[in-house]
Coordinates of C-alpha atoms and ligand atoms in Angstrom, one line a residue:
Chain S
M692 CA 125.7 133.1 68.8
S693 CA 125.2 136.3 70.6
F694 CA 125.8 136.6 74.3
Y695 CA 122.1 136.9 74.9
E696 CA 121.3 133.8 73.0
E697 CA 124.1 132.0 74.7
A698 CA 122.6 132.9 78.0
K699 CA 119.1 131.8 76.9
R700 CA 120.5 128.5 75.5
R701 CA 122.0 127.8 78.9
T702 CA 118.7 128.2 80.6
V703 CA 118.0 124.5 79.8
L704 CA 120.7 123.6 82.2
V705 CA 118.9 122.4 85.2
A706 CA 121.7 121.7 87.6
G707 CA 123.4 125.1 87.1
Q708 CA 124.3 128.1 89.2
V709 CA 125.1 131.7 88.4
V710 CA 128.8 132.5 88.8
P711 CA 130.2 136.0 88.7
D712 CA 133.5 137.4 87.8
A713 CA 134.0 140.1 90.4
A714 CA 136.7 142.0 88.5
R715 CA 134.2 142.8 85.7
C716 CA 131.3 144.0 87.8
V717 CA 130.6 147.7 88.1
Q718 CA 127.8 147.3 90.7
C719 CA 125.2 148.9 88.4
G720 CA 122.4 146.7 89.8
I721 CA 120.8 145.7 86.5
C722 CA 121.0 142.0 87.5
S723 CA 119.3 142.5 90.9
F724 CA 116.7 144.8 89.4
N725 CA 115.6 142.2 86.8
C726 CA 115.7 139.0 89.0
P727 CA 112.2 137.8 89.2
M728 CA 112.9 136.3 92.6
G729 CA 114.3 139.5 94.1
I730 CA 117.7 137.9 94.7
D731 CA 120.5 140.5 95.2
V732 CA 122.7 139.1 92.5
R733 CA 124.9 142.2 92.6
A734 CA 125.9 141.5 96.2
H735 CA 127.1 138.1 95.1
A736 CA 129.0 139.7 92.2
W737 CA 130.7 142.1 94.6
R738 CA 132.0 139.2 96.7
G739 CA 132.7 137.0 93.7
E740 CA 130.5 134.3 95.1
P741 CA 128.1 132.1 93.1
V742 CA 124.4 132.6 93.6
V743 CA 123.7 129.7 95.9
N744 CA 120.1 130.4 96.7
S745 CA 117.3 127.8 96.6
R746 CA 115.0 130.4 95.2
C747 CA 117.1 130.9 92.1
L748 CA 115.1 129.6 89.1
T749 CA 118.2 129.5 86.9
C750 CA 116.0 131.5 84.5
G751 CA 119.1 133.3 83.1
E752 CA 117.5 136.8 83.3
C753 CA 120.5 138.2 85.3
V754 CA 123.0 136.6 83.0
A755 CA 121.4 137.9 79.9
R756 CA 120.8 141.4 81.2
C757 CA 124.2 142.1 82.7
P758 CA 125.9 144.6 80.3
R759 CA 129.4 143.6 81.3
G760 CA 129.4 139.8 80.9
V761 CA 130.0 139.4 84.6
L762 CA 127.7 136.5 85.1
R763 CA 127.7 133.0 83.6
F764 CA 126.1 129.7 84.3
E765 CA 128.3 127.0 85.5
R766 CA 127.2 123.4 85.6
L767 CA 127.3 122.0 89.1
S768 CA 129.4 118.9 88.9
I769 CA 127.2 116.0 89.7
F770 CA 130.2 113.7 90.5
K771 CA 132.3 114.6 93.5
E772 CA 135.9 115.2 92.6
K773 CA 138.4 112.9 94.4
Chain Y
M1343 CA 144.9 153.8 115.2
R1344 CA 142.8 156.3 113.2
Y1345 CA 142.3 155.8 109.4
V1346 CA 140.9 158.6 107.4
I1347 CA 139.6 157.9 103.9
V1348 CA 138.9 160.9 101.6
G1349 CA 136.4 160.0 98.9
S1350 CA 133.4 157.6 98.9
G1351 CA 134.0 156.0 95.5
V1352 CA 134.7 152.4 95.0
A1353 CA 138.4 152.8 96.0
G1354 CA 137.5 154.3 99.3
I1355 CA 134.9 151.6 100.1
A1356 CA 137.3 148.8 99.1
A1357 CA 139.9 150.3 101.4
I1358 CA 137.4 150.2 104.3
E1359 CA 136.6 146.6 103.6
A1360 CA 140.3 145.7 103.6
I1361 CA 141.0 147.6 106.8
R1362 CA 138.2 146.0 108.7
S1363 CA 139.2 142.6 107.5
L1364 CA 142.5 143.1 109.5
D1365 CA 141.7 145.6 112.2
D1366 CA 138.4 145.7 114.0
Q1367 CA 139.6 148.1 116.7
G1368 CA 140.9 151.1 114.7
E1369 CA 138.7 154.1 114.1
I1370 CA 137.7 154.7 110.5
W1371 CA 136.6 158.1 109.1
L1372 CA 135.1 158.6 105.7
I1373 CA 135.0 162.1 104.3
H1374 CA 132.9 162.4 101.2
E1375 CA 132.0 165.4 99.2
D1376 CA 129.3 163.7 97.2
P1377 CA 126.0 164.0 99.2
H1378 CA 124.9 160.6 97.9
G1379 CA 128.0 158.7 99.2
F1380 CA 128.8 155.4 97.5
Y1381 CA 126.9 154.4 94.3
S1382 CA 127.7 152.9 91.0
R1383 CA 129.2 155.6 88.8
P1384 CA 129.2 153.4 85.7
G1385 CA 125.6 152.7 86.5
L1386 CA 124.7 156.4 85.9
A1387 CA 124.7 155.5 82.1
Y1388 CA 121.9 153.0 82.7
Y1389 CA 120.0 155.4 84.8
L1390 CA 120.1 157.8 81.9
T1391 CA 118.7 155.2 79.5
D1392 CA 116.0 154.2 82.0
E1393 CA 117.3 150.7 82.5
I1394 CA 117.4 151.2 86.2
P1395 CA 115.7 153.6 88.6
E1396 CA 117.8 155.9 90.7
E1397 CA 117.5 153.8 93.9
Q1398 CA 119.1 150.9 92.1
L1399 CA 122.4 152.7 91.9
F1400 CA 123.1 152.1 95.6
P1401 CA 124.3 148.6 96.4
A1402 CA 122.4 147.3 99.5
S1403 CA 125.2 145.0 100.5
I1404 CA 127.5 147.7 102.1
D1405 CA 126.9 147.3 105.7
W1406 CA 128.1 150.5 107.3
K1407 CA 127.1 149.4 110.8
Q1408 CA 129.3 146.3 110.5
Y1409 CA 132.2 148.4 109.4
R1410 CA 131.7 151.0 112.1
V1411 CA 132.6 154.0 109.9
Q1412 CA 132.3 157.6 111.0
R1413 CA 130.9 159.3 107.9
L1414 CA 131.3 162.9 107.4
W1415 CA 129.7 164.8 104.5
G1416 CA 132.2 167.5 103.6
R1417 CA 135.2 168.6 101.5
V1418 CA 138.8 168.2 102.6
T1419 CA 140.5 171.5 101.7
R1420 CA 144.0 171.1 103.0
L1421 CA 146.5 168.4 104.2
Y1422 CA 149.2 169.0 106.8
P1423 CA 151.5 166.0 106.4
E1424 CA 154.0 167.2 109.1
Q1425 CA 151.2 167.3 111.6
S1426 CA 149.4 164.2 110.3
A1427 CA 146.2 166.3 110.0
I1428 CA 143.6 167.4 107.5
E1429 CA 141.3 170.4 107.4
G1430 CA 138.0 170.9 105.6
V1431 CA 134.4 172.0 105.7
H1432 CA 131.6 169.9 107.0
F1433 CA 128.3 170.3 105.1
R1434 CA 125.0 170.2 106.9
L1435 CA 121.5 170.4 105.5
A1436 CA 119.6 173.0 107.5
R1437 CA 116.0 174.2 107.2
S1438 CA 115.6 178.0 107.1
I1439 CA 112.7 179.5 109.0
F1440 CA 110.8 179.6 105.7
G1441 CA 111.1 175.9 105.3
S1442 CA 113.6 175.9 102.4
K1443 CA 116.7 173.7 102.7
K1444 CA 120.1 175.2 102.8
V1445 CA 123.6 173.8 103.0
Q1446 CA 125.5 175.1 106.0
E1447 CA 129.3 174.8 106.1
E1448 CA 131.4 174.4 109.2
A1449 CA 135.2 174.0 109.4
F1450 CA 136.7 170.9 110.8
R1451 CA 140.2 169.5 111.5
L1452 CA 141.0 165.9 112.0
S1453 CA 144.3 164.1 112.7
Y1454 CA 145.1 160.7 111.3
D1455 CA 147.6 157.8 111.6
R1456 CA 147.0 156.7 108.0
L1457 CA 145.3 158.8 105.3
L1458 CA 143.9 157.6 102.0
L1459 CA 143.3 159.9 99.1
A1460 CA 140.7 158.3 96.9
V1461 CA 139.4 161.5 95.4
G1462 CA 138.9 160.2 91.9
S1463 CA 138.9 162.3 88.7
Q1464 CA 136.8 165.0 87.2
A1465 CA 135.5 166.0 83.8
I1466 CA 137.9 168.4 82.0
P1467 CA 135.8 171.5 81.3
L1468 CA 135.2 172.8 77.8
N1469 CA 137.5 175.7 77.0
I1470 CA 135.2 177.8 74.9
P1471 CA 132.9 180.8 75.6
G1472 CA 129.4 180.1 76.9
T1473 CA 130.0 177.0 79.0
E1474 CA 128.4 178.6 82.1
S1475 CA 125.0 178.7 80.3
Q1476 CA 122.1 176.6 81.6
G1477 CA 121.9 173.5 79.4
V1478 CA 125.6 172.7 79.3
V1479 CA 126.2 169.4 81.0
K1480 CA 128.8 166.7 81.8
I1481 CA 128.5 163.5 83.7
D1482 CA 130.6 163.0 86.8
H1483 CA 128.1 162.5 89.6
L1484 CA 124.6 161.4 90.3
D1485 CA 123.6 165.1 90.6
D1486 CA 124.8 165.6 87.0
A1487 CA 122.7 162.7 85.8
R1488 CA 119.7 164.1 87.6
R1489 CA 120.3 167.4 85.9
I1490 CA 120.6 165.8 82.5
R1491 CA 117.3 164.0 82.9
L1492 CA 115.6 167.1 84.1
L1493 CA 116.9 169.3 81.2
A1494 CA 116.2 166.6 78.6
R1495 CA 112.5 166.7 79.5
R1496 CA 112.2 170.2 78.1
S1497 CA 114.8 169.9 75.3
R1498 CA 114.3 169.0 71.7
K1499 CA 117.8 169.0 70.4
A1500 CA 121.2 168.3 71.9
V1501 CA 124.7 168.6 70.8
V1502 CA 127.2 166.1 72.2
V1503 CA 131.0 166.6 71.9
G1504 CA 133.9 164.5 73.1
G1505 CA 134.9 160.9 72.7
G1506 CA 135.4 157.6 74.4
I1507 CA 132.7 155.6 76.2
T1508 CA 131.2 158.5 78.2
S1509 CA 130.3 160.6 75.1
L1510 CA 128.3 157.6 73.7
E1511 CA 126.6 157.2 77.1
L1512 CA 125.5 160.8 76.8
V1513 CA 124.4 160.3 73.2
E1514 CA 122.4 157.2 74.1
G1515 CA 121.0 158.6 77.4
L1516 CA 119.7 161.7 75.6
R1517 CA 118.3 159.6 72.8
A1518 CA 116.5 157.5 75.3
Q1519 CA 115.0 160.6 76.8
G1520 CA 113.6 161.4 73.4
V1521 CA 116.0 164.2 72.4
E1522 CA 117.3 164.7 68.9
V1523 CA 121.1 164.2 69.2
H1524 CA 123.9 165.6 67.0
Y1525 CA 127.2 164.0 67.8
L1526 CA 130.1 166.2 66.8
M1527 CA 133.5 164.7 66.1
R1528 CA 136.6 166.7 65.3
G1529 CA 138.3 164.0 63.4
E1530 CA 137.2 161.5 60.7
R1531 CA 136.0 158.7 63.0
Y1532 CA 135.0 157.7 66.6
W1533 CA 137.6 156.9 69.3
S1534 CA 140.4 156.6 66.7
N1535 CA 143.2 155.9 69.2
V1536 CA 141.6 152.8 70.8
L1537 CA 139.4 151.4 68.0
D1538 CA 140.5 150.6 64.5
E1539 CA 138.8 151.9 61.5
T1540 CA 136.3 149.1 61.1
E1541 CA 135.4 149.1 64.7
S1542 CA 134.7 152.9 64.6
R1543 CA 132.6 152.4 61.5
I1544 CA 130.5 149.7 63.1
V1545 CA 129.8 151.9 66.1
E1546 CA 129.0 154.9 63.9
H1547 CA 126.7 152.9 61.7
R1548 CA 124.8 151.7 64.7
L1549 CA 124.5 155.2 66.0
E1550 CA 123.0 156.3 62.7
E1551 CA 120.5 153.5 62.9
E1552 CA 119.5 154.8 66.3
G1553 CA 118.8 158.1 64.7
V1554 CA 121.8 160.0 65.9
I1555 CA 123.1 162.6 63.5
L1556 CA 126.9 162.4 63.1
H1557 CA 129.1 165.3 62.1
H1558 CA 132.7 164.6 61.3
F1559 CA 135.5 167.2 61.1
T1560 CA 133.3 169.5 63.2
E1561 CA 134.3 171.6 66.1
V1562 CA 132.3 173.9 68.4
S1563 CA 133.9 177.4 68.8
E1564 CA 131.2 178.9 71.0
I1565 CA 128.1 178.1 72.9
L1566 CA 125.3 180.5 72.2
A1567 CA 122.8 181.5 74.9
Q1568 CA 119.9 183.7 75.4
K1569 CA 118.9 184.8 78.9
G1570 CA 121.4 182.4 80.2
R1571 CA 120.0 179.4 78.4
V1572 CA 121.6 177.5 75.6
V1573 CA 120.1 178.2 72.2
G1574 CA 122.8 176.7 69.9
V1575 CA 126.4 176.3 69.1
R1576 CA 128.7 178.2 66.7
L1577 CA 131.0 175.9 64.7
K1578 CA 134.5 176.6 63.7
D1579 CA 133.4 177.1 60.1
G1580 CA 131.0 179.8 61.3
Q1581 CA 127.8 177.8 60.9
V1582 CA 125.3 177.8 63.7
L1583 CA 123.5 174.7 64.9
R1584 CA 120.4 175.3 67.0
C1585 CA 120.1 173.2 70.2
D1586 CA 118.8 173.4 73.8
M1587 CA 121.5 171.3 75.4
V1588 CA 125.3 170.8 75.0
A1589 CA 126.8 167.7 76.6
Y1590 CA 130.5 167.1 76.7
A1591 CA 132.9 164.3 77.6
I1592 CA 136.4 165.3 76.4
G1593 CA 138.3 163.5 79.1
V1594 CA 138.9 163.4 82.9
R1595 CA 141.6 164.7 85.1
P1596 CA 142.7 163.3 88.5
R1597 CA 141.9 165.6 91.3
L1598 CA 145.4 166.7 92.3
E1599 CA 144.7 169.9 94.2
L1600 CA 145.2 168.4 97.7
A1601 CA 148.3 166.4 96.8
R1602 CA 150.0 169.3 95.0
Q1603 CA 149.3 171.8 97.7
A1604 CA 150.9 169.3 100.2
S1605 CA 153.9 168.8 97.9
L1606 CA 153.3 165.1 97.4
Q1607 CA 154.9 163.7 94.3
T1608 CA 152.6 164.0 91.3
D1609 CA 152.8 163.6 87.6
R1610 CA 149.5 163.2 85.7
G1611 CA 148.2 161.5 88.8
I1612 CA 149.5 161.1 92.4
L1613 CA 152.6 158.9 92.1
V1614 CA 152.5 155.8 94.4
N1615 CA 154.8 152.8 95.0
E1616 CA 153.7 149.2 94.9
Y1617 CA 152.2 149.6 98.4
L1618 CA 150.0 152.5 97.1
Q1619 CA 152.0 154.8 99.3
T1620 CA 152.6 158.4 98.1
S1621 CA 155.9 160.2 98.7
V1622 CA 154.8 160.6 102.3
P1623 CA 154.7 157.1 103.8
D1624 CA 151.5 157.4 105.9
I1625 CA 149.5 159.0 103.0
F1626 CA 148.2 156.5 100.5
A1627 CA 146.4 157.0 97.1
A1628 CA 144.2 154.7 95.1
G1629 CA 141.7 154.7 92.2
D1630 CA 141.3 157.2 89.4
V1631 CA 143.6 159.7 91.2
A1632 CA 146.6 157.4 91.5
Q1633 CA 149.2 156.9 88.8
V1634 CA 150.5 153.4 89.3
Y1635 CA 153.7 151.7 88.2
D1636 CA 153.0 149.1 85.5
P1637 CA 155.6 146.3 85.5
R1638 CA 154.8 145.3 81.9
S1639 CA 155.7 148.6 80.3
G1640 CA 158.0 150.0 83.0
K1641 CA 155.9 153.2 83.1
A1642 CA 153.5 154.7 85.7
M1643 CA 150.0 154.7 84.2
L1644 CA 146.5 156.2 84.8
D1645 CA 143.3 154.2 84.5
S1646 CA 139.7 155.4 84.9
L1647 CA 138.3 152.0 85.6
W1648 CA 136.1 150.7 88.3
G1649 CA 137.9 147.3 88.6
P1650 CA 141.4 148.7 89.1
A1651 CA 140.1 151.4 91.4
R1652 CA 138.6 148.7 93.6
E1653 CA 141.7 146.6 93.6
Q1654 CA 143.9 149.5 94.4
G1655 CA 141.6 150.7 97.2
Y1656 CA 141.7 147.2 98.6
Y1657 CA 145.4 146.9 98.6
A1658 CA 145.9 150.4 100.0
G1659 CA 143.6 149.4 102.9
L1660 CA 145.6 146.2 103.6
N1661 CA 148.8 148.2 103.6
M1662 CA 147.4 150.9 105.7
A1663 CA 146.4 148.3 108.3
G1664 CA 150.0 147.1 108.4
L1665 CA 150.0 144.1 106.1
K1666 CA 152.7 144.6 103.5
R1667 CA 151.2 143.5 100.3
P1668 CA 152.5 144.7 97.0
Y1669 CA 149.9 145.6 94.3
L1670 CA 150.7 144.4 90.8
R1671 CA 148.9 146.4 88.2
G1672 CA 147.0 143.9 86.0
V1673 CA 146.1 144.1 82.3
P1674 CA 143.3 146.7 82.1
F1675 CA 140.1 145.6 80.5
N1676 CA 136.6 146.9 80.2
V1677 CA 133.4 145.4 79.0
T1678 CA 131.0 148.1 77.8
R1679 CA 128.3 148.8 75.3
L1680 CA 129.2 151.0 72.4
A1681 CA 126.1 152.1 70.6
G1682 CA 124.4 149.0 72.0
I1683 CA 127.1 146.6 70.9
T1684 CA 128.7 144.8 73.8
T1685 CA 132.5 145.3 73.5
T1686 CA 135.4 144.0 75.5
L1687 CA 138.7 146.0 75.4
I1688 CA 141.7 144.2 76.8
G1689 CA 145.4 145.2 77.0
R1690 CA 147.3 147.1 74.3
I1691 CA 145.1 147.8 71.4
G1692 CA 145.5 151.3 70.1
E1693 CA 147.9 154.2 69.7
G1694 CA 148.4 157.9 69.2
R1695 CA 146.0 160.7 69.9
D1696 CA 142.3 161.1 69.4
E1697 CA 141.1 164.5 68.5
D1698 CA 138.0 164.3 70.6
T1699 CA 139.6 163.6 73.9
L1700 CA 142.3 165.1 76.1
G1701 CA 144.3 162.4 77.9
I1702 CA 142.2 159.9 79.6
V1703 CA 138.4 159.4 79.5
R1704 CA 136.1 157.5 81.8
G1705 CA 136.2 153.7 81.5
D1706 CA 139.6 154.2 79.9
S1707 CA 143.2 153.1 80.4
E1708 CA 146.4 154.6 79.1
T1709 CA 147.6 151.1 78.4
W1710 CA 145.1 150.8 75.5
R1711 CA 147.1 153.3 73.6
D1712 CA 150.4 151.7 74.3
L1713 CA 150.4 149.5 71.1
P1714 CA 153.7 147.8 70.6
D1715 CA 155.0 146.6 67.2
A1716 CA 153.0 143.5 67.0
L1717 CA 151.0 141.6 64.5
M1718 CA 147.2 141.7 64.2
A1719 CA 144.7 139.1 63.4
Q1720 CA 141.1 140.0 62.7
S1721 CA 138.0 137.8 62.4
G1722 CA 134.5 138.4 61.5
F1723 CA 132.8 141.4 59.8
D1724 CA 129.7 143.4 60.6
V1725 CA 128.8 143.4 64.2
N1726 CA 130.5 140.4 65.6
R1727 CA 134.2 141.0 65.4
I1728 CA 137.4 140.0 67.2
R1729 CA 140.7 141.8 66.9
L1730 CA 143.9 140.3 68.4
I1731 CA 147.2 141.9 69.0
I1732 CA 149.7 139.1 68.8
G1733 CA 153.1 139.2 70.4
E1734 CA 156.0 136.7 69.9
R1735 CA 154.9 134.4 72.8
T1736 CA 151.6 135.8 74.1
L1737 CA 148.6 137.8 73.2
L1738 CA 149.0 141.5 74.1
G1739 CA 145.5 142.8 73.6
A1740 CA 142.1 142.1 72.1
V1741 CA 138.9 143.8 71.1
V1742 CA 135.8 141.7 71.1
M1743 CA 132.6 143.2 69.6
G1744 CA 129.2 141.6 69.6
D1745 CA 129.4 137.9 70.3
Q1746 CA 131.1 137.7 73.7
T1747 CA 131.8 134.0 73.8
L1748 CA 135.6 134.7 73.7
S1749 CA 135.7 137.7 76.0
F1750 CA 136.3 135.7 79.1
P1751 CA 138.9 133.3 77.6
L1752 CA 140.8 136.2 76.0
Q1753 CA 140.8 138.2 79.2
R1754 CA 142.4 135.3 81.0
M1755 CA 144.8 134.4 78.3
I1756 CA 146.1 138.0 78.1
A1757 CA 146.2 138.5 81.9
E1758 CA 147.9 135.2 82.6
E1759 CA 150.3 135.5 79.6
V1760 CA 149.4 132.2 78.2
D1761 CA 151.9 130.8 75.7
I1762 CA 150.2 131.0 72.3
R1763 CA 153.2 129.6 70.3
P1764 CA 151.3 126.4 69.5
I1765 CA 148.6 128.3 67.6
R1766 CA 150.4 131.5 66.6
D1767 CA 150.9 130.6 63.0
R1768 CA 147.3 129.5 62.7
L1769 CA 146.1 132.8 64.2
L1770 CA 148.0 134.7 61.6
S1771 CA 147.1 132.5 58.7
A1772 CA 144.6 133.9 56.1
N1773 CA 143.0 130.5 55.8
E1774 CA 141.9 130.1 59.4
K1775 CA 139.3 131.8 61.5
P1776 CA 141.1 133.2 64.6
A1777 CA 137.9 132.8 66.7
E1778 CA 137.7 129.1 66.0
V1779 CA 141.4 128.5 66.6
L1780 CA 141.1 130.3 69.9
A1781 CA 138.0 128.6 71.1
E1782 CA 139.6 125.2 70.3
Y1783 CA 142.8 126.1 72.1
W1784 CA 140.9 127.5 75.1
S1785 CA 138.9 124.3 75.5
K1786 CA 142.1 122.3 75.3
L1787 CA 143.7 124.5 78.0
T1788 CA 140.9 124.4 80.4
T1789 CA 140.2 120.7 80.1
S1790 CA 143.9 119.8 80.7
T1791 CA 144.8 118.9 84.3
A1792 CA 146.9 122.0 84.8
P1793 CA 145.4 123.9 87.8
S1794 CA 146.5 127.3 86.5
L1795 CA 147.3 128.6 83.1
G1796 CA 150.2 130.9 83.8
R1797 CA 150.5 134.1 85.8
P1798 CA 148.0 134.2 88.6
V1799 CA 145.3 136.9 88.3
F1800 CA 144.0 139.0 91.1
K1801 CA 141.1 137.7 93.2
F1802 CA 139.2 139.3 96.0
S1803 CA 139.6 137.2 99.0
R1804 CA 137.8 137.9 102.2
A1805 CA 140.2 137.8 105.0
Ligands
LIG2897 C1 129.4 158.1 83.6 C2 130.5 157.2 83.9 C3 130.8 156.0 83.2 C4 131.8 155.2 83.5 N1 132.0 154.0 82.8 C5 132.9 153.1 83.2 C6 133.1 151.9 82.5 O1 132.4 151.6 81.5 N2 134.0 151.0 83.0 C7 134.7 151.3 84.1 O2 135.5 150.4 84.5 N3 134.7 152.5 84.7 C8 133.8 153.4 84.3 N4 133.7 154.6 84.9 C9 134.8 155.0 85.8 C10 134.6 154.5 87.2 O3 133.4 154.8 87.7 C11 135.8 155.1 88.0 O4 137.0 154.6 87.5 C12 135.7 154.8 89.5 O5 134.5 155.2 90.0 C13 136.9 155.4 90.2 O6 136.7 155.2 91.6 P1 137.4 156.1 92.6 O7 137.0 155.6 94.0 O8 138.9 156.2 92.3 O9 136.9 157.6 92.4 P2 135.4 158.3 92.4 O10 134.4 157.3 92.1 O11 135.6 159.4 91.4 O12 135.2 158.8 93.8 C14 135.9 159.9 94.4 C15 135.1 160.5 95.4 O13 135.9 161.5 96.1 C16 135.2 162.6 96.4 N5 136.1 163.7 96.6 C17 136.9 164.3 95.8 N6 137.6 165.3 96.3 C18 137.2 165.3 97.6 C19 137.6 166.2 98.7 N7 138.5 167.1 98.6 N8 137.0 166.0 99.9 C20 136.0 165.0 100.0 N9 135.7 164.2 99.0 C21 136.2 164.4 97.8 C22 134.3 162.8 95.2 O14 133.1 163.5 95.5 C23 133.9 161.3 94.8 O15 132.8 160.9 95.5 C24 132.7 155.5 84.6 C25 132.4 156.6 85.3 C26 131.4 157.5 85.0 C27 131.1 158.7 85.9
LIG2898 S1 124.4 143.7 86.0 FE1 126.5 142.9 85.9 S2 127.8 144.7 86.2 FE2 125.8 145.2 86.9 S3 125.8 144.7 89.1 FE3 125.0 142.9 88.1 S4 126.8 141.6 87.7 FE4 127.6 143.7 88.2
LIG2899 S1 119.1 133.1 87.2 FE1 117.1 134.1 87.4 S2 116.3 133.6 89.5 FE2 118.5 133.1 89.4 S3 119.5 134.9 90.2 FE3 119.5 135.1 88.0 S4 117.7 136.3 87.5 FE4 117.5 135.6 89.7

């Protein structure tokens, strides 16, 4: 499975959020440019913080477009850890 | 306290963030030669391919007001370490009485308590006749990228020379602008000291599919021009290839002029200790210009990578503000596209010399050519491919082409020196697929209760 398909496949995850790996990000801005909701994904990637934004559709566009594999979906754990 | 940062690249910006996280009183000055200040240099490649517009190169999240930085557009020309002062020229855009814009220069002098040299590196010029002609280009700055786009509009045919990632970014950028591209290589294959033969062939095959014309064992001896404009190149064998543009990426060189003139200790870069201090304690260096001690190999190494430049800048900033925090050089890695194929390069994967490059290129690390005597496992053919460099206890390096599922696990396994002895024999066995063995092992590791795998990796923390 290619990275792109992997990203698409993950779009079915409902309770997910976009998580960046700051060390890989080169701040090119492709993610923010392609986000249909105008979320500045790049700013999250700079700080290494997940995209916690109620407007995020988890559409996977930013994950799929990032040329550096910075972004991935992580499932939000439904059960609280003890 | 006055901090002076020279260079508005990612190392300089990261230093400012770090300083402000510890000291909100001190005065911070940023001297930058690039009129555009801070932007994504790797992003220039995507600007050339039209994937992003120019405005997108500038991150909106850098809040200059919050950091209270005095920005000065200019060039530092001299350091006076004994007096803790720098001198330079301040640029100013002025309108003439006819309305045209002109850059005015004015000398300045500034004293500092802590100085950071984050001046980066620069393309090594081609050493052949004709390079001053119009149509000869390289890619260091945004202005270079603008020039390439402008020239490409009225060019039909371009010659690209050099190697590494940047040469392919030039090739692809020019293709995207509709120019016929001839890529000239001196040797028998692309990036021969980082990629293995199969990987080089995969990239070359892809380039040919994109309509790029490859020339192996070919070297330019002279750039031909008429009325100051490029009309072609003469090759070593005497043949002439007509073209309107020549783009080159034969390597980069740290900008050492300031450090050398001030007698700071230098080698290929400015030598720094684990606190990013140069041989003069209140002068620091970080990023592409710094040559940093690597605990794994025992040698001081150069990188031309965004990630390490940011880390070093950040650590330099912390140390400048008085927090003694040693910087541990990590395992260099890069995720990039080579002829459209996403490729991750991690750790020690190649060796020797490449005929198309001198020293280091952009998006490159000297570590990648520091291949030890280790065993190799390969998996997959065609576009999806993984190459592993296997040590006695740990993985030393990897190249992941195409499918990137294992890129992240491998990056962590190599950086954190995960013990691979439980799967080592299977990785080397001809009957097993290394990718599957690794994926299985990774999922075991990450679902176990152990909070960390091994050596901790660097994380940006906001103080
Ligand atoms: C086209 C391209 C592609 C790249 N691809 C990748 C990649 O795939 N992956 C990757 O990790 N990295 C890549 N890089 C490299 C990455 O961008 C650099 O490693 C990083 O920008 C280094 O940051 P720095 O702050 O050390 O230096 P720089 O970004 O070079 O900044 C130095 C700044 O200092 C200024 N300066 C220099 N001298 C003076 C002076 N005397 N006075 C005032 N100012 C001065 C310069 O104008 C410049 O703005 C690429 C770079 C380019 C250009
Ligand atoms: S597209 Fe990827 S590399 Fe570029 S800014 Fe976004 S997260 Fe960073
Ligand atoms: S998943 Fe979609 S909506 Fe959410 S940040 Fe990425 S591109 Fe924007």
